[in-house]
Amino acid sequence: MLQHKVEGNLAIVEEAAVAFGPGLNIITGETGAGKSVLMGALDLVLGGRADKSAIREGAQEAWVEADFGLADTRALDALLGDSGLPACEEGRLLIRRSIAATGSGRCLVNDTSATVQTLRKLGCLLVDIHGPYDHQSLLDTDFQRDVLDAYGHCAPQLAAYAETWQALQGLERRLKELQGDSADAEAEADRLQFIVDEIAKAGLTEADEEELVLQHAQAANAEQILSAGAAVAGALTDGEASAFDLLANVQVQLTELARILPEASDWRAEVQSAAVQLQELGRTVNDRLSQIDADPARLQQLEARMALVQRLKRKYGRTVAEILAALEKNEARLHDLATRTEQIAKIQAQIDAAGAALTGRAAALTRARAQAAGKLARAITSELHDLGFLKAGFSVDLTAVPPGPAGADAVSFGFAPNPGEPLRPLKAIASSGEIARVMLAVKAVLAAHDSIPVLVFDEIDANIGGEVGRAVGQKLRRVAESHQVISITHLPQSAVYGSQHYVVSKEVVKGRTKMRIEALDEPGRIDEIARMLGGKGLTSVIESHARELLASASREPGAEPRRRALTPASGSPR
């Protein structure tokens, strides 16, 4: 779960820290108090778009930190390993992100630099954020299909189908390549043959890069190399009064000296070793000089070779490796043209086989979806009844369509919110409140099938109220039995079901607006619920109503003793 979140210098937040608890975490506050800033900060630390205009006025940098504690980190560790990042230690994942006024920023995962793309991938495994307008995604037929596949555990059938689909697409692209430009095939073959012959005739190797340049430089300076080399060899070992001869004389002198000065024996041994090294160096110099060819014909040969290589580079690639790659590519295309008829027949047979396999796997995927569709419809219908649609109808319909990347089925959700009404596609429903409740019903059904540990609902209960708000709160608490849920709400009927309750407020200090978030104790929670009911501090009736709402929620089945969340001391995570 998300254990701690800290942020600073973001919009109206100078610095704030919150410790979320397990179960249902409720966040409330006046409109405009800064609740949206909290969601923006969470989105930012999970790879959302960074906008330097969100940096608090006068600050140079804004930052957000999120600390996750997980019982099973295997999926995360695999992703971290692929990204070259350290694995989680003791089930802890720490993500930090900063944005600077200069436009630059940093991402850190477990105190190691990471990319925004990695944050997004981690976010997909950690948190599902559902905003006040995200229920519109429920109208998308692709989303509806994904919901059915998740509920029906259709991933194996979908993966098998997708693999065959991709293979078939590749074969069809290959067939088009072979069938294309048949009228110009002969002219293309002549052009390709010329290219292949020209490159192949050159017999290029890796030696035609740096080694060729080096050989040319040696041949062009052969006389200078031989002259200087001979002088070096003479000074070392070959000439009169060479260094080797001088050391030999020194050895004789040291032998005489050793008779009266014993340590001179050690000196003679060192001189002897130096003489051997000089002798070896002299041999090395002479051996290398013997390889220098000063023949003008050799220089001309190397210059002609360099000219050939440069001409091929101008035509086919910047390096010998690129030229050889061009040779391979043109040989392959030439082979295609020469054997096109046979290859077309072979690939067509492969396409027929892949098409048959695709049909079979599409049928298997359709069967899996059909088996799950009725169960999903009944499960969502049951959830909708709990959310106030006592007589609502819900259907999950499959329609055969031409095969595509995700199968041969179109999935659509039908909904009839009121008795006597026919089932209609969700997109025909005008009420955003109704669609929001349908989305919550879907989320509740999928909760048992969803491995994402943290669910965030940002005003999921917008545009509804009264008894329906109470039903939404009950549903959120039930989802929170298997997930950590963070819910921003304006409904007191929903807020009373939280295990932890936080209030967001803002104040003006020294002419600057600041936002703060604090965990509420029991008296504070009563005051906040009373405020949400519309009469904080006005009458005892409002306060009594707030107490009764909280007491009623705590008495319902599934309620647990509320755990008071503690806000950690402020401090910069940088």
CSV table of C-alpha atoms in Angstrom, one decimal, residues 45 81 93 124 243 293 331 361 376 381 387 438 471 487 516 520 523:
chain,number,residue,atom,x,y,z
A,45,VAL,CA,5.3,10.8,-8.9
A,81,GLY,CA,15.9,-5.3,-12.9
A,93,LEU,CA,9.6,1.0,-2.9
A,124,CYS,CA,0.6,0.8,-13.9
A,243,ALA,CA,74.3,1.0,-25.7
A,293,ASP,CA,58.0,-2.1,-47.9
A,331,GLU,CA,21.6,-10.1,-52.4
A,361,ARG,CA,-7.8,-19.3,-31.6
A,376,LEU,CA,-20.0,-10.6,-15.4
A,381,THR,CA,-26.1,-6.1,-11.8
A,387,LEU,CA,-25.8,1.2,-5.4
A,438,VAL,CA,-21.8,1.8,-13.1
A,471,ALA,CA,-24.4,2.9,-0.8
A,487,SER,CA,-11.3,8.3,-1.9
A,516,ARG,CA,-2.3,21.5,4.7
A,520,LEU,CA,-8.6,13.5,12.1
A,523,PRO,CA,-13.9,14.7,17.6
